[in-house]
């Protein structure tokens, strides 16, 4: 089956080119941008309307740290799923024998936004990912995989979650999909990667470059193959 993974559209979703021949679309967070709840709500509703008309059989939605109106229930799971979308929040779904688990939770990094949690609290969450999961979708990346960015001191840092990385290595799903950390200042995070000794394909589906949102997309997401059982 073919999966289209994309993330971090930050209200620029209308610029995406919808690929053909896709079985499952998976969005891994940050369809909105502002911190203001009401502006965020309108941007999220606009994205949901657009996503509902994408002609792909199955469409999964996972929120991100900028989707503040979802964490605060201005936009609800019921509203999201009324658009024909599958909403995952620390939960699973099975599609065509593929087991998919998704979470919006990210470690605190920089200024606090939605779904942020202390790093030392996250291992317990990732341990709830079922061992037979085929696709893990998280807004944030596992540490050291397509997650290089600048911290508040303007120093480069791998800012993903080490506990998530350990869990992925332990269960080795077919795909690990995320976004959150964009391309920035010549650093390319968008794309796919494999890690020695692990069968999982890692995908950062972010489509924008930090500081250059208005200039258009730097990626159209990633297309991946997955084996259904």
Coordinates of C-alpha atoms in Angstrom, one line a residue:
X1 CA 0.0 0.0 0.0
X2 CA 1.1 3.6 -0.7
X3 CA 1.2 6.1 2.1
X4 CA 1.4 9.9 1.6
X5 CA 2.9 11.4 4.7
X6 CA 2.9 15.2 5.2
X7 CA 3.1 17.5 8.1
X8 CA 3.5 21.1 9.4
X9 CA 1.5 22.9 6.7
X10 CA 0.9 25.9 9.1
X11 CA -2.1 27.1 7.0
X12 CA -0.2 26.6 3.6
X13 CA -2.0 23.3 2.8
X14 CA -3.6 24.7 -0.4
X15 CA -0.2 24.8 -2.0
X16 CA 0.3 21.0 -1.8
X17 CA 0.1 18.8 -4.9
X18 CA -2.1 15.8 -4.1
X19 CA -0.2 12.7 -5.4
X20 CA -2.0 10.0 -7.3
X21 CA -2.4 6.3 -6.4
X22 CA -2.3 6.8 -2.7
X23 CA -4.1 4.4 -0.3
X24 CA -3.6 6.3 3.0
X25 CA -2.8 9.9 3.7
X26 CA -1.3 10.6 7.1
X27 CA -0.9 14.1 8.5
X28 CA 1.3 14.4 11.5
X29 CA 0.4 17.8 13.0
X30 CA 0.6 21.6 12.8
X31 CA -2.0 22.5 10.3
X32 CA -2.4 25.8 12.2
X33 CA 0.2 28.5 13.2
X34 CA -1.0 31.2 15.7
X35 CA -1.1 30.9 19.5
X36 CA -4.5 32.7 19.6
X37 CA -7.3 30.2 20.1
X38 CA -9.8 31.7 17.8
X39 CA -7.3 32.2 14.9
X40 CA -6.1 28.7 15.4
X41 CA -9.6 27.4 15.3
X42 CA -10.4 29.0 12.0
X43 CA -7.1 27.8 10.4
X44 CA -7.8 24.2 11.7
X45 CA -11.4 24.2 10.4
X46 CA -10.1 25.5 7.0
X47 CA -7.6 22.6 6.9
X48 CA -10.2 20.0 7.8
X49 CA -12.5 21.2 5.1
X50 CA -9.6 21.0 2.6
X51 CA -8.5 17.6 3.8
X52 CA -12.0 16.2 3.7
X53 CA -12.1 16.8 -0.1
X54 CA -8.7 15.1 -0.7
X55 CA -9.6 12.0 -2.8
X56 CA -7.7 9.4 -0.9
X57 CA -9.5 6.4 0.6
X58 CA -8.2 6.7 4.2
X59 CA -7.1 10.0 5.8
X60 CA -5.5 10.2 9.2
X61 CA -5.1 13.3 11.3
X62 CA -2.7 13.8 14.3
X63 CA -2.5 17.2 15.9
X64 CA 0.7 19.1 16.6
X65 CA 2.0 21.7 19.1
X66 CA 0.6 24.6 17.1
X67 CA -2.9 23.1 16.9
X68 CA -3.8 24.8 20.2
X69 CA -7.5 24.9 19.6
X70 CA -7.6 21.1 19.5
X71 CA -6.0 20.6 22.9
X72 CA -8.3 23.2 24.3
X73 CA -11.4 21.6 22.7
X74 CA -12.3 24.5 20.5
X75 CA -12.1 21.9 17.8
X76 CA -13.1 18.4 18.9
X77 CA -12.5 14.8 17.8
X78 CA -16.2 14.6 16.8
X79 CA -15.8 17.6 14.5
X80 CA -12.7 16.2 12.9
X81 CA -14.2 12.8 12.4
X82 CA -17.4 14.3 11.0
X83 CA -15.2 15.3 8.0
X84 CA -14.5 11.6 7.2
X85 CA -11.1 11.8 8.8
X86 CA -9.5 9.4 11.4
X87 CA -8.3 11.3 14.5
X88 CA -5.6 9.7 16.6
X89 CA -4.6 11.0 20.0
X90 CA -2.5 8.4 21.9
X91 CA -4.7 5.8 20.2
X92 CA -4.7 3.2 17.4
X93 CA -6.7 2.3 14.3
X94 CA -6.5 -0.7 12.0
X95 CA -6.8 -0.1 8.3
X96 CA -6.6 -3.0 5.8
X97 CA -4.8 -5.1 8.4
X98 CA -2.3 -2.3 9.1
X99 CA -2.1 -1.2 12.8
X100 CA -1.5 2.5 13.1
X101 CA -0.9 4.4 16.4
X102 CA -0.7 8.1 16.7
X103 CA 0.1 10.8 19.2
X104 CA 0.3 14.7 19.2
X105 CA 2.6 14.7 22.3
X106 CA 6.0 16.4 22.0
X107 CA 8.7 17.1 24.6
X108 CA 8.9 20.7 25.8
X109 CA 11.3 22.6 23.6
X110 CA 11.5 26.4 23.5
X111 CA 8.2 28.2 24.3
X112 CA 5.3 26.1 25.5
X113 CA 2.5 25.3 23.1
X114 CA -0.1 22.5 22.8
X115 CA 0.4 18.9 23.8
X116 CA 3.9 19.6 25.3
X117 CA 5.0 17.4 28.2
X118 CA 8.2 17.1 30.3
X119 CA 10.7 14.8 28.7
X120 CA 11.0 12.6 31.8
X121 CA 7.2 11.9 31.6
X122 CA 7.2 10.6 28.0
X123 CA 8.6 7.1 28.4
X124 CA 5.4 5.9 30.0
X125 CA 3.4 7.1 27.0
X126 CA 5.6 5.5 24.4
X127 CA 5.4 2.2 26.2
X128 CA 1.7 2.1 25.5
X129 CA 2.5 1.8 21.7
X130 CA 1.4 -1.8 21.0
X131 CA 4.3 -4.1 20.0
X132 CA 2.6 -5.2 16.8
X133 CA 2.1 -1.6 15.5
X134 CA 2.9 -1.2 11.8
X135 CA 3.0 2.6 11.6
X136 CA 3.8 4.9 14.5
X137 CA 2.7 8.5 13.9
X138 CA 3.9 11.2 16.3
X139 CA 4.1 14.9 15.8
X140 CA 7.7 15.1 17.1
X141 CA 10.7 13.1 15.9
X142 CA 12.7 10.4 17.8
X143 CA 16.0 11.9 18.9
X144 CA 18.9 12.0 16.4
X145 CA 16.7 11.3 13.4
X146 CA 15.9 14.2 11.1
X147 CA 15.5 16.5 14.2
X148 CA 18.4 19.0 14.0
X149 CA 17.5 22.5 15.0
X150 CA 18.6 25.6 17.0
X151 CA 17.7 25.8 20.6
X152 CA 17.0 29.1 22.5
X153 CA 20.7 29.7 22.9
X154 CA 21.1 29.5 19.1
X155 CA 23.1 26.3 19.4
X156 CA 22.4 23.3 17.2
X157 CA 20.7 20.5 19.0
X158 CA 19.0 17.1 18.2
X159 CA 15.7 18.0 19.8
X160 CA 13.6 14.9 19.3
X161 CA 12.6 12.4 22.1
X162 CA 15.2 9.8 23.1
X163 CA 12.5 7.7 24.8
X164 CA 10.5 7.5 21.5
X165 CA 13.7 6.5 19.7
X166 CA 14.3 3.6 22.1
X167 CA 10.7 2.5 21.7
X168 CA 10.9 2.5 17.9
X169 CA 14.1 0.4 18.1
X170 CA 12.4 -2.0 20.4
X171 CA 9.3 -2.7 18.3
X172 CA 10.6 -1.8 14.9
X173 CA 7.3 -0.8 13.1
X174 CA 7.4 -0.6 9.3
X175 CA 7.2 3.2 9.4
X176 CA 7.8 6.0 12.0
X177 CA 6.2 9.2 10.8
X178 CA 6.6 12.7 12.3
X179 CA 7.3 16.4 11.6
X180 CA 7.6 19.3 14.0
X181 CA 11.3 20.0 13.1
X182 CA 11.4 21.8 9.8
X183 CA 14.2 22.5 7.4
X184 CA 16.1 25.5 8.7
X185 CA 19.2 27.6 7.7
X186 CA 20.5 25.0 5.2
X187 CA 19.7 22.0 7.5
X188 CA 17.5 19.5 5.7
X189 CA 15.2 17.6 8.1
X190 CA 12.4 16.8 5.6
X191 CA 12.7 13.4 4.0
X192 CA 13.3 9.8 4.9
X193 CA 16.0 7.8 6.7
X194 CA 16.9 4.3 7.8
X195 CA 19.0 3.5 10.8
X196 CA 21.5 0.7 11.0
X197 CA 20.1 -2.4 12.6
X198 CA 16.5 -1.3 12.4
X199 CA 14.0 -2.2 9.7
X200 CA 11.9 0.9 10.3
X201 CA 11.7 3.7 7.6
X202 CA 11.7 7.1 9.4
X203 CA 9.9 10.0 7.7
X204 CA 9.9 13.7 8.5
X205 CA 7.0 15.0 6.5
X206 CA 7.4 18.7 7.2
X207 CA 6.8 20.8 4.1
X208 CA 8.0 24.3 5.1
X209 CA 11.3 25.9 6.0
X210 CA 11.7 28.0 9.2
X211 CA 11.4 31.7 8.6
X212 CA 10.3 31.2 5.0
X213 CA 6.6 30.1 5.3
X214 CA 5.3 32.8 2.9
X215 CA 7.8 31.8 0.2
X216 CA 6.1 28.4 -0.4
X217 CA 6.7 24.8 0.3
X218 CA 10.1 23.2 0.5
X219 CA 8.7 19.7 0.3
X220 CA 5.4 18.0 -0.7
X221 CA 5.7 15.3 2.0
X222 CA 6.9 11.8 1.4
X223 CA 5.4 8.8 -0.4
X224 CA 6.2 5.4 1.3
X225 CA 5.4 1.8 0.7
X226 CA 4.0 -0.4 3.4
X227 CA 3.2 -4.1 3.4
X228 CA -0.3 -5.0 4.6
X229 CA -0.7 -8.5 6.2

